[in-house]
PDB file of C-alpha atoms and ligand atoms in Angstrom:
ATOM      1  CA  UNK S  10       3.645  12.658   3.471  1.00  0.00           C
ATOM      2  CA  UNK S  11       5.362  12.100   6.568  1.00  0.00           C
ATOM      3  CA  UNK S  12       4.268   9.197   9.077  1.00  0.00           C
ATOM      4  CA  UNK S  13       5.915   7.487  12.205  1.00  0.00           C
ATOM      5  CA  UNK S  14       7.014   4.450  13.610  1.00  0.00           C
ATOM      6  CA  UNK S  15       6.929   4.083  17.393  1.00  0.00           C
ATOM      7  CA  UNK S  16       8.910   0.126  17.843  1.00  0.00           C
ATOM      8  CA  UNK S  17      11.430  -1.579  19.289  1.00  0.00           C
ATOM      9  CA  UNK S  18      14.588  -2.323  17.020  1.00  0.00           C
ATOM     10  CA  UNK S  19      15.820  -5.570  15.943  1.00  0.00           C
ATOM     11  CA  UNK S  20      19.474  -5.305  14.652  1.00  0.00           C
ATOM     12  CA  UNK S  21      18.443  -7.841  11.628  1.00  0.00           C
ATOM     13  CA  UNK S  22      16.013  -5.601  10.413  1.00  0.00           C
ATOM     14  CA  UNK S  23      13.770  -7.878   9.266  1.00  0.00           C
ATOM     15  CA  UNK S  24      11.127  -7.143  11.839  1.00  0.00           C
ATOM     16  CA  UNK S  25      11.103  -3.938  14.309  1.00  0.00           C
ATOM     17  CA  UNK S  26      10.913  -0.343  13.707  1.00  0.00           C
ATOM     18  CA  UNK S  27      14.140  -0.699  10.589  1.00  0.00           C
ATOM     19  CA  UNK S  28      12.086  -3.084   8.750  1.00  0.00           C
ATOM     20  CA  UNK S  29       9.216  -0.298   9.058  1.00  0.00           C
ATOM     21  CA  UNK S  30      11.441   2.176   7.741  1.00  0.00           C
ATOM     22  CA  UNK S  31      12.028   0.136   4.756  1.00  0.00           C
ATOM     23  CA  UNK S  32       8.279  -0.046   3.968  1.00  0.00           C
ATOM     24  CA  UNK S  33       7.675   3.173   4.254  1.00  0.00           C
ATOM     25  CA  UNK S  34      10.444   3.789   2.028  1.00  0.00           C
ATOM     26  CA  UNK S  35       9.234   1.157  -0.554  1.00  0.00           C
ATOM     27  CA  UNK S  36       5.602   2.828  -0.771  1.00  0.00           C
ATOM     28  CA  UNK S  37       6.984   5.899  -1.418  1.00  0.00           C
ATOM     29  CA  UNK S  38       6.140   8.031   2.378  1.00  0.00           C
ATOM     30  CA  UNK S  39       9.156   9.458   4.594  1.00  0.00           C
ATOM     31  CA  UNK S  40       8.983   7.277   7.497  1.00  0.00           C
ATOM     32  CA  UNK S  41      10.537   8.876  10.863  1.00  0.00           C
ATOM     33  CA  UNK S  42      11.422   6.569  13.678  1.00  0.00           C
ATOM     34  CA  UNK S  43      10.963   6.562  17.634  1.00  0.00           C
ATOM     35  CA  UNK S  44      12.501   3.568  20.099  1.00  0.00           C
ATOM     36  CA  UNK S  45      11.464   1.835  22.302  1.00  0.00           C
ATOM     37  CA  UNK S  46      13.350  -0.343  22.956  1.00  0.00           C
ATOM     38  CA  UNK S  47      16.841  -2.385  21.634  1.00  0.00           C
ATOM     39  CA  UNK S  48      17.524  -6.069  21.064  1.00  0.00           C
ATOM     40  CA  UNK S  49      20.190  -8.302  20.442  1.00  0.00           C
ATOM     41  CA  UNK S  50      18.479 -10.669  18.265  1.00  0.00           C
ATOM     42  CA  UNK S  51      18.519 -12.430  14.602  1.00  0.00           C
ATOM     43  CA  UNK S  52      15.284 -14.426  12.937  1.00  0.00           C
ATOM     44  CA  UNK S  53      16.679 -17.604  14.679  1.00  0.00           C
ATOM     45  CA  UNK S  54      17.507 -16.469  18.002  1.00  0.00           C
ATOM     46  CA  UNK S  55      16.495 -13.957  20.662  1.00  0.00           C
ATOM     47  CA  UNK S  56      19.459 -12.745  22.857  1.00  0.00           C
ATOM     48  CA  UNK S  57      17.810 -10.183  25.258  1.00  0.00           C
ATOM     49  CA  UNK S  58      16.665  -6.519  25.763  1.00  0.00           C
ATOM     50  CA  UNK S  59      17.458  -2.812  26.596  1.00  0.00           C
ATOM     51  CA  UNK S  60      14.779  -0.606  27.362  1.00  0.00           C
ATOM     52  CA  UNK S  61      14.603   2.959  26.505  1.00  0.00           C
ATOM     53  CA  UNK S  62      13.271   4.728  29.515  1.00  0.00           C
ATOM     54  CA  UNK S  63      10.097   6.734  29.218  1.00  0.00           C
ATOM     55  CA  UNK S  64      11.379  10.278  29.519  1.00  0.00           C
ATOM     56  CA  UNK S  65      13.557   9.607  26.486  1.00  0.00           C
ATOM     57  CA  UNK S  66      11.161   8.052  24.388  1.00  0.00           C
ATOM     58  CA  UNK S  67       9.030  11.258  24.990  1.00  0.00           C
ATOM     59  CA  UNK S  68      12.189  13.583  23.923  1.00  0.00           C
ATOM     60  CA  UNK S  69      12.397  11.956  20.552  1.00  0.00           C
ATOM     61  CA  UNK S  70       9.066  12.294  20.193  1.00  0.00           C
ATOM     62  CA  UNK S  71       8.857  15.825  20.733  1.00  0.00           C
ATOM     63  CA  UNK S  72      11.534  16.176  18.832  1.00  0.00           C
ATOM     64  CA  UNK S  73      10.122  15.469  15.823  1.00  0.00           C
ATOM     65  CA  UNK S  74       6.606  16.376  16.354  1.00  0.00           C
ATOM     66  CA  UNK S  75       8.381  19.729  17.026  1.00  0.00           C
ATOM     67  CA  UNK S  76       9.739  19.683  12.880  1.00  0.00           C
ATOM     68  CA  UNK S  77       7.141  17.569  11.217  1.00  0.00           C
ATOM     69  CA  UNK S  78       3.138  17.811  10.758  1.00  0.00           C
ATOM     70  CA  UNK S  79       2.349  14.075  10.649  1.00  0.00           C
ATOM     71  CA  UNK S  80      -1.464  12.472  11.175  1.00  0.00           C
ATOM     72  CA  UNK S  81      -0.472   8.715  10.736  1.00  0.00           C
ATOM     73  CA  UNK S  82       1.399   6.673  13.027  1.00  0.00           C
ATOM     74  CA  UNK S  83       1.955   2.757  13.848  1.00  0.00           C
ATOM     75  CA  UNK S  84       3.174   1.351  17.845  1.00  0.00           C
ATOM     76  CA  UNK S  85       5.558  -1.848  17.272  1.00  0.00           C
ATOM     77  CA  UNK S  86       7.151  -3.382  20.410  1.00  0.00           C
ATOM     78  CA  UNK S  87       6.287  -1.001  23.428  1.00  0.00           C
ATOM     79  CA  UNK S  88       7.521  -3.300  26.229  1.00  0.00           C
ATOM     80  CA  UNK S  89       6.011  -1.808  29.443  1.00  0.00           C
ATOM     81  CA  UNK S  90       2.756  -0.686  30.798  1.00  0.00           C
ATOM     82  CA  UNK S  91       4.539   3.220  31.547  1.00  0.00           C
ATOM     83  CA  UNK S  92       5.493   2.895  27.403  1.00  0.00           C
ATOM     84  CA  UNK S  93       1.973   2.700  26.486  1.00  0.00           C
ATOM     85  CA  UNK S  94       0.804   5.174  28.798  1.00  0.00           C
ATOM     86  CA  UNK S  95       3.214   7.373  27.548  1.00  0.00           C
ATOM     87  CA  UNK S  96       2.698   6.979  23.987  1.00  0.00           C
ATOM     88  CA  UNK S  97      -1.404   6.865  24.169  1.00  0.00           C
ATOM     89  CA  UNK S  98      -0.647   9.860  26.337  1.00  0.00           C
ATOM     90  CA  UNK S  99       1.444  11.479  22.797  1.00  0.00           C
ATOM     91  CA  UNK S 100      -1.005  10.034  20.270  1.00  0.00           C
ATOM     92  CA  UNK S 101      -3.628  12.467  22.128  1.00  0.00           C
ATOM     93  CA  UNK S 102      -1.736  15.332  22.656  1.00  0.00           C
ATOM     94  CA  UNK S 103      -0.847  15.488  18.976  1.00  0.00           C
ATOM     95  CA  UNK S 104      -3.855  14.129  17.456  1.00  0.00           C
ATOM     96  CA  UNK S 105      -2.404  11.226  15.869  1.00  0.00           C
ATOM     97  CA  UNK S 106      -4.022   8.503  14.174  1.00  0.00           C
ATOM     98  CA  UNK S 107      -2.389   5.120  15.150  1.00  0.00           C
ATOM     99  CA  UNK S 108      -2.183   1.758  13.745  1.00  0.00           C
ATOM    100  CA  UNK S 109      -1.551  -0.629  16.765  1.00  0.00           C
ATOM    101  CA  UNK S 110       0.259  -3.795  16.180  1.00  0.00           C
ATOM    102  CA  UNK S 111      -0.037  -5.063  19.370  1.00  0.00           C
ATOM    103  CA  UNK S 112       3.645  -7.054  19.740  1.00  0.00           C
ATOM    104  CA  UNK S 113       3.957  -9.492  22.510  1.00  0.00           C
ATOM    105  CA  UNK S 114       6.202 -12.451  21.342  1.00  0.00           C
ATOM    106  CA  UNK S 115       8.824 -12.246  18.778  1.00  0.00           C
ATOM    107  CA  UNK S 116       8.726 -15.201  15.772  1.00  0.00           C
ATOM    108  CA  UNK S 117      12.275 -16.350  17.229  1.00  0.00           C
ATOM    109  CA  UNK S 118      10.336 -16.858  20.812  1.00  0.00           C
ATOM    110  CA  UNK S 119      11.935 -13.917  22.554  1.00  0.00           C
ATOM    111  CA  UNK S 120       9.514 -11.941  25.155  1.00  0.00           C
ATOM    112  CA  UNK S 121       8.935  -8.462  23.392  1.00  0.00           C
ATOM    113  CA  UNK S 122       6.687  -6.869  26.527  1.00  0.00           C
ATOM    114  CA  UNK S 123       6.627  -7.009  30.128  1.00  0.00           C
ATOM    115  CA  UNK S 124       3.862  -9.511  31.660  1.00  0.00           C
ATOM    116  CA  UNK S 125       1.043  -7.251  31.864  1.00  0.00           C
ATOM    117  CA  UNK S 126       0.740  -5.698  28.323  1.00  0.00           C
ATOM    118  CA  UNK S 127      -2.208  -6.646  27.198  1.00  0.00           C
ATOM    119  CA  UNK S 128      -4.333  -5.325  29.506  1.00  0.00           C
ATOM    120  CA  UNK S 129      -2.454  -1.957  29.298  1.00  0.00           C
ATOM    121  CA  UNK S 130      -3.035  -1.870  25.701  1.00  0.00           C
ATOM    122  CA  UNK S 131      -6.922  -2.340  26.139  1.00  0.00           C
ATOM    123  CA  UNK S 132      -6.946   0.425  28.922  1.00  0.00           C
ATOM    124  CA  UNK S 133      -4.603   3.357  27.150  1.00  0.00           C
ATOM    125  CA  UNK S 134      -4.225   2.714  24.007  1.00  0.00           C
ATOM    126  CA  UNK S 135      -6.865   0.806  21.631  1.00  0.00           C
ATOM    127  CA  UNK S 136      -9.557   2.984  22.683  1.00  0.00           C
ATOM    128  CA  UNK S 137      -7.136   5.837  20.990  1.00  0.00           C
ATOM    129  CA  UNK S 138      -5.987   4.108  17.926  1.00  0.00           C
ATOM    130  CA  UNK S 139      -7.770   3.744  14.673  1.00  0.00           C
ATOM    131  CA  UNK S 140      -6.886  -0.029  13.906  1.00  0.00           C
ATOM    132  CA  UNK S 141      -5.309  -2.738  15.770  1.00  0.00           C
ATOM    133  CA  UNK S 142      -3.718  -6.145  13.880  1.00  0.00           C
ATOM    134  CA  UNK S 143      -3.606  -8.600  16.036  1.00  0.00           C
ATOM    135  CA  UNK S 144      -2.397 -11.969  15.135  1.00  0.00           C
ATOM    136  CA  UNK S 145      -4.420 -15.179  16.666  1.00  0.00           C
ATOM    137  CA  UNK S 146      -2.155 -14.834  19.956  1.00  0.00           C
ATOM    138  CA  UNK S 147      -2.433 -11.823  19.954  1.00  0.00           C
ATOM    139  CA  UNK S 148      -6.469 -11.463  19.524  1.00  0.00           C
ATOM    140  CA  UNK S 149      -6.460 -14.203  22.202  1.00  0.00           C
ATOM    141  CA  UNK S 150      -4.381 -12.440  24.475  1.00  0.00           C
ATOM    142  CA  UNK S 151      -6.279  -9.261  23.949  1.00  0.00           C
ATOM    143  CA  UNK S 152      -9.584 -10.665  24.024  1.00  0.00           C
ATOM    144  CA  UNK S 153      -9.097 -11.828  27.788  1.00  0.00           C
ATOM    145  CA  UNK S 154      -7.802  -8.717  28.998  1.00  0.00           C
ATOM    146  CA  UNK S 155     -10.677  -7.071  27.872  1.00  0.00           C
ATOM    147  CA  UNK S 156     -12.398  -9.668  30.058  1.00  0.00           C
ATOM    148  CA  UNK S 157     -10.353  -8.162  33.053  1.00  0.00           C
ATOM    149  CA  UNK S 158     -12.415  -4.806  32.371  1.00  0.00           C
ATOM    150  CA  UNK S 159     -15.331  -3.387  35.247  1.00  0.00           C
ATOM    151  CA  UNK S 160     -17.637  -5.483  33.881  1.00  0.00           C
ATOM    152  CA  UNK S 161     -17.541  -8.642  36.093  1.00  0.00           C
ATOM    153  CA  UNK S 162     -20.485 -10.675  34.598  1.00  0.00           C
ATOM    154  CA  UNK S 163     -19.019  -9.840  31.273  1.00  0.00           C
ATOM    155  CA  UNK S 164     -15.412 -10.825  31.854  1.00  0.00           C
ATOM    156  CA  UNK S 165     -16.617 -14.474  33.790  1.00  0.00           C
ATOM    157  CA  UNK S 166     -18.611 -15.195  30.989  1.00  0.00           C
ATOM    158  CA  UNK S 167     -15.952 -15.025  27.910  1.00  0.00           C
ATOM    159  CA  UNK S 168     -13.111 -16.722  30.367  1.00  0.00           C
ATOM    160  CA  UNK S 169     -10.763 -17.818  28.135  1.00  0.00           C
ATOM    161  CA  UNK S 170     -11.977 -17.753  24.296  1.00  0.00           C
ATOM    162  CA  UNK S 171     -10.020 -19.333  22.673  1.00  0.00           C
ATOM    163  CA  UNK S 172      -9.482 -18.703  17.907  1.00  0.00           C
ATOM    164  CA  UNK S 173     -10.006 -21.919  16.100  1.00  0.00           C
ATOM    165  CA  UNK S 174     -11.979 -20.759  13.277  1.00  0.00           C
ATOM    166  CA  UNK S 175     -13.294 -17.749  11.305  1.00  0.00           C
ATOM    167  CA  UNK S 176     -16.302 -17.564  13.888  1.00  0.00           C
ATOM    168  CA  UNK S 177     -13.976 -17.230  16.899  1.00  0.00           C
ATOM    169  CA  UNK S 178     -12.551 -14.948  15.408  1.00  0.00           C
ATOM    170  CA  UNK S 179     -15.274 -12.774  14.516  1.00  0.00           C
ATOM    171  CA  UNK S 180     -16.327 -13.266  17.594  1.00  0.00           C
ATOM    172  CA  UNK S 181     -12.862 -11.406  19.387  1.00  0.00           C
ATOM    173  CA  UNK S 182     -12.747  -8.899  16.975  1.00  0.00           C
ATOM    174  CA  UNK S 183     -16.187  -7.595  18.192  1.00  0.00           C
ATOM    175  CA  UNK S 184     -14.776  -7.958  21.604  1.00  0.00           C
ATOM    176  CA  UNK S 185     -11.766  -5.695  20.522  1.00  0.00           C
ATOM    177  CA  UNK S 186     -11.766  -2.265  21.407  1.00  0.00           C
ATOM    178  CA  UNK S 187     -11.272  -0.502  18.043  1.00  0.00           C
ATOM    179  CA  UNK S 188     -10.977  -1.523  14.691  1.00  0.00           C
ATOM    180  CA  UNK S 189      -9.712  -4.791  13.585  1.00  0.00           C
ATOM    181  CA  UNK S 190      -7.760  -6.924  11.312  1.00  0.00           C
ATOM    182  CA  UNK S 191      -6.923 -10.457  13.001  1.00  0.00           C
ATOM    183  CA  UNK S 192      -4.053 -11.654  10.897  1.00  0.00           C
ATOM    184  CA  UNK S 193      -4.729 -15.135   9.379  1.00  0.00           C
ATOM    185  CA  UNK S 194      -1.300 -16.823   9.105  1.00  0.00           C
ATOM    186  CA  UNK S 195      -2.286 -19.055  12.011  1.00  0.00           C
ATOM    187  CA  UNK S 196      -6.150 -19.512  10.681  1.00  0.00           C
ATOM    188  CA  UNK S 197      -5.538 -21.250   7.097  1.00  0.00           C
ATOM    189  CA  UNK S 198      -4.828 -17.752   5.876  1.00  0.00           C
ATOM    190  CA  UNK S 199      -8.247 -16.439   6.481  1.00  0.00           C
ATOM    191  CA  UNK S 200      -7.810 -12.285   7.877  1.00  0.00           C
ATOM    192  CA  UNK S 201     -10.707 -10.904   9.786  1.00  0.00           C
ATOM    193  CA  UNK S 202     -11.366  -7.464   8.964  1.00  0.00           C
ATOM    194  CA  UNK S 203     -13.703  -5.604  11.572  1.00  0.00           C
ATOM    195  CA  UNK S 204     -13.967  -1.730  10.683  1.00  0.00           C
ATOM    196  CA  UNK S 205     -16.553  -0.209  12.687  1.00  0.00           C
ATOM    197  CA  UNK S 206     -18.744  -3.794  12.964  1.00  0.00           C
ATOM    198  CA  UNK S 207     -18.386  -4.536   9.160  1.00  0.00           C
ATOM    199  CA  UNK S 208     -16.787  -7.932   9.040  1.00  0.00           C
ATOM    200  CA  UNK S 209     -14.765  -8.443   5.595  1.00  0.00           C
ATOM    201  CA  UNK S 210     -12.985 -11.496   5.287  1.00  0.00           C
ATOM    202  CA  UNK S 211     -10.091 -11.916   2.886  1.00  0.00           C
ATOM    203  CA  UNK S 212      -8.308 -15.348   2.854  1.00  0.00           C
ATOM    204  CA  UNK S 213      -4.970 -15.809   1.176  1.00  0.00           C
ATOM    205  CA  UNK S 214      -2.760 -19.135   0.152  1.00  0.00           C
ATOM    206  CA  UNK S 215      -0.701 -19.766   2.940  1.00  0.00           C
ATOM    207  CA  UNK S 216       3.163 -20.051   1.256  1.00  0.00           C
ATOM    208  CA  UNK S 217       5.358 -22.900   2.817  1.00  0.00           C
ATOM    209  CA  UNK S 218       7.836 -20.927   4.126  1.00  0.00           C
ATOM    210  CA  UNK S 219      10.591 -20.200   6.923  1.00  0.00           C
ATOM    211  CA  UNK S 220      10.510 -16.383   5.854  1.00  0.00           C
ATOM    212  CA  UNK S 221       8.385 -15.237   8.171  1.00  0.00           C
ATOM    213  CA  UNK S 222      10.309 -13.091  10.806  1.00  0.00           C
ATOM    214  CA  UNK S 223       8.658  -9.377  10.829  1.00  0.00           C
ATOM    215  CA  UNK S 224       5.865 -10.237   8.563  1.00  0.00           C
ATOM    216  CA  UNK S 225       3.456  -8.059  11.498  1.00  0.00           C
ATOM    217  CA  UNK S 226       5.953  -5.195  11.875  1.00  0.00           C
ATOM    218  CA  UNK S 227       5.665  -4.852   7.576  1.00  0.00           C
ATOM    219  CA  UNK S 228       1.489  -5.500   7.907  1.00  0.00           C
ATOM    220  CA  UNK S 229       0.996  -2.654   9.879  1.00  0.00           C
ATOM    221  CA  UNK S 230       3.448  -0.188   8.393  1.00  0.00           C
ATOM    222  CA  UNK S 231       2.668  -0.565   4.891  1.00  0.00           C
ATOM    223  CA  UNK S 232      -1.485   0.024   6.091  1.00  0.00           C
ATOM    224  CA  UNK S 233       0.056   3.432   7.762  1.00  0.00           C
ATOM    225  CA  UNK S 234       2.005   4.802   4.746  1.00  0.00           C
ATOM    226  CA  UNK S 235      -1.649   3.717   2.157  1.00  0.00           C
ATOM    227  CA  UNK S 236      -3.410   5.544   4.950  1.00  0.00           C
ATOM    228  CA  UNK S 237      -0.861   8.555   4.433  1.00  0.00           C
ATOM    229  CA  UNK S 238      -1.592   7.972   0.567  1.00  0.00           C
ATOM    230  CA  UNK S 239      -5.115   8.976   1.081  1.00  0.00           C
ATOM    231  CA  UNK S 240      -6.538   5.247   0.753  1.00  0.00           C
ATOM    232  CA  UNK S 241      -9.058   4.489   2.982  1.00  0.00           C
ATOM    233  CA  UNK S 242      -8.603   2.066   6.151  1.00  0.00           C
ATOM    234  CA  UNK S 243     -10.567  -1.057   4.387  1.00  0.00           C
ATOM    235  CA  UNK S 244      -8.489  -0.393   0.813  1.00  0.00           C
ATOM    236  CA  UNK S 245      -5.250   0.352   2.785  1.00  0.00           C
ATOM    237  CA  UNK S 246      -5.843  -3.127   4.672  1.00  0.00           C
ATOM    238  CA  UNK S 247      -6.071  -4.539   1.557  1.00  0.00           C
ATOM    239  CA  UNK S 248      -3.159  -3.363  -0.198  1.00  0.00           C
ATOM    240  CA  UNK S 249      -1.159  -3.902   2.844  1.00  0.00           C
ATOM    241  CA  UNK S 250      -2.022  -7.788   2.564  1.00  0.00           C
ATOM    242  CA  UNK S 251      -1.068  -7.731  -0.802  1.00  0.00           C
ATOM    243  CA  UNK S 252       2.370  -6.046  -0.028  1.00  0.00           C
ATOM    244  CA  UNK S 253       3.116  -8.784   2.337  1.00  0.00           C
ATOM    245  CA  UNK S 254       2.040 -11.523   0.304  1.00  0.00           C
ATOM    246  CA  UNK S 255       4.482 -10.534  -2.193  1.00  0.00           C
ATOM    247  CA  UNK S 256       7.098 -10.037  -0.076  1.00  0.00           C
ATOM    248  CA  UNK S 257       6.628 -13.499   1.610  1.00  0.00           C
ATOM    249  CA  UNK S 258       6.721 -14.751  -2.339  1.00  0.00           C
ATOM    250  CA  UNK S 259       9.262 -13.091  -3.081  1.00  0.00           C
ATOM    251  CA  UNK S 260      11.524 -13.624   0.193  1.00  0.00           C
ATOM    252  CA  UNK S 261      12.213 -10.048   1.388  1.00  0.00           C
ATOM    253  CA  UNK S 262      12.431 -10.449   5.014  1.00  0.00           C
ATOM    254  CA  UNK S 263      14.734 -11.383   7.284  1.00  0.00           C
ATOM    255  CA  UNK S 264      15.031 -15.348   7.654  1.00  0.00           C
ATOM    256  CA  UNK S 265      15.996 -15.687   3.670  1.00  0.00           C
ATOM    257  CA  UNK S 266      18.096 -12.948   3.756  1.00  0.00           C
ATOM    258  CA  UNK S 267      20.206 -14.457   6.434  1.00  0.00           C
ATOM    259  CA  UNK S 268      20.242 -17.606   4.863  1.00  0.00           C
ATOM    260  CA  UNK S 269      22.393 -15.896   2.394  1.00  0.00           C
TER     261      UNK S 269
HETATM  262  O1  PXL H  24       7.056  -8.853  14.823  1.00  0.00           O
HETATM  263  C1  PXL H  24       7.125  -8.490  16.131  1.00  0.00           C
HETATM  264  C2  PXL H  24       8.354  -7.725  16.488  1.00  0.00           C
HETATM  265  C3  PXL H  24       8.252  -6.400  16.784  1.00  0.00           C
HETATM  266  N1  PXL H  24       9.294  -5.644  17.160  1.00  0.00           N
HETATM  267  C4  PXL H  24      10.514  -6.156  17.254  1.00  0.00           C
HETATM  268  C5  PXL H  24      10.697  -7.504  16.944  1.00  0.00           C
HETATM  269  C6  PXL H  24       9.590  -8.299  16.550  1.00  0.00           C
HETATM  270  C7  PXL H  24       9.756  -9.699  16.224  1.00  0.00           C
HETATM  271  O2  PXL H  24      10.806 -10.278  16.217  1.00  0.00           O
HETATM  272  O3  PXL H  24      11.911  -8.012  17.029  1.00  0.00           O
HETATM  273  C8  PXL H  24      11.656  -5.306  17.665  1.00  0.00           C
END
């Protein structure tokens, strides 16, 4: 079972495409690795970014789509509009089946994506993928730029919807373009779970915590490597939540560990 990572990298590791790795690793998939992008950054501060230009990140793609059969992938950080182009562009070509977390901010504050993402991702690349895991931001962010779509009675209708409760967010993930899990760490630990209309809601305590930097990157990787396991996408959701729980619990990401 081999699956894919297509992220930016943070040299902490705690979030980015080396803390995917390591979830891959600890669910027992090989995990490969394409980036997107580099930055100089720890879980407290943000220091800046490289890009990887677009003809490169195709290379390494080929590269190992040229070696390895995979069918599940997950997008991290993809920084530009021509990135996600690019990569929807790859996920048809090879028939992938991708997990989108769609990364804007980083937890230290740090810009992750040129201005514009959001509506790039709603144009190129959630209609391709099989799940998207939005955070609150996120789904916010996400749900207007769908409003920016041909539909102009549509889009000056749902201006500006904002998440404040379970509703709301029901409410954007039916306005999302594939499906869904809005995470709940900024909703009193309630996650919204839309697969193909079929709203299941799991809430979970919310731990008092500082140990939160790359939760998102380790959400949607460990769902790709259950998928790769044969679970299906509600079950693999599932599991995933559990994963991170317990790592949250048990402080395996990147703010406690560099606390030590
Ligand atoms: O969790 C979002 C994220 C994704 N990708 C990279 C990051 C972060 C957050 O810090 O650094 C590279």
């Amino acid at each position: 079972m081999i699956v894919m990572s297509i992220a930016g990298a943070d040299p902490s590791a705690g979030a980015g495409i080396f803390a995917d790795l390591k979830t891959f690793q600890a669910i027992g998939v090989y995990g490969t690795g394409i980036i997107t992008a580099l930055t100089a950054q720890n879980p407290y501060t943000f220091y800046s970014t490289q890009e990887i230009p677009p003809e490169y990140i195709e290379e390494q793609f080929d590269s190992v789509l040229d070696a390895y059969e995979i069918e599940f992938i997950k997008t991290g950080m993809m920084y530009s509009p021509e990135i996600i182009k690019l990569v929807s562009q790859k996920i048809k070509e090879y028939d992938l089946k991708a997990v989108v977390d769609p990364v804007m901010v980083a937890t230290s504050g740090g810009d992750l994506t040129k201005k514009d993402i959001a509506e790039a991702m709603n144009k190129y690349l959630l209609p391709k993928a099989i799940l998207t895991t939005p955070n609150v931001q996120e789904a916010e962010k996400l749900t207007k730029a769908i409003l920016t779509t041909p539909n102009v009675q549509e889009a000056e209708k749902l201006t500006g919807m904002k998440i404040e409760n379970k509703n709301d967010a029901i409410k954007s993930s039916k306005k999302i373009r594939c499906n869904s899990i809005i995470t709940g760490g900024h909703l009193d630990g309630v996650n919204t779970i839309n697969i193909n209309g079929e709203i299941t809601i799991k809430k979970q305590k919310l731990i008092k915590t500082d140990n939160l930097h790359g939760t998102g990157c380790n959400l949607s990787s460990a769902i790709v490597a259950y998928l790769a396991k044969n679970n299906d996408l509600t079950t693999s959701i599932l599991k995933s939540l559990d994963y991170v729980y317990n790592g949250i619990k048990n402080g395996n990401y990147g703010t406690l560990i560099a606390k030590l």
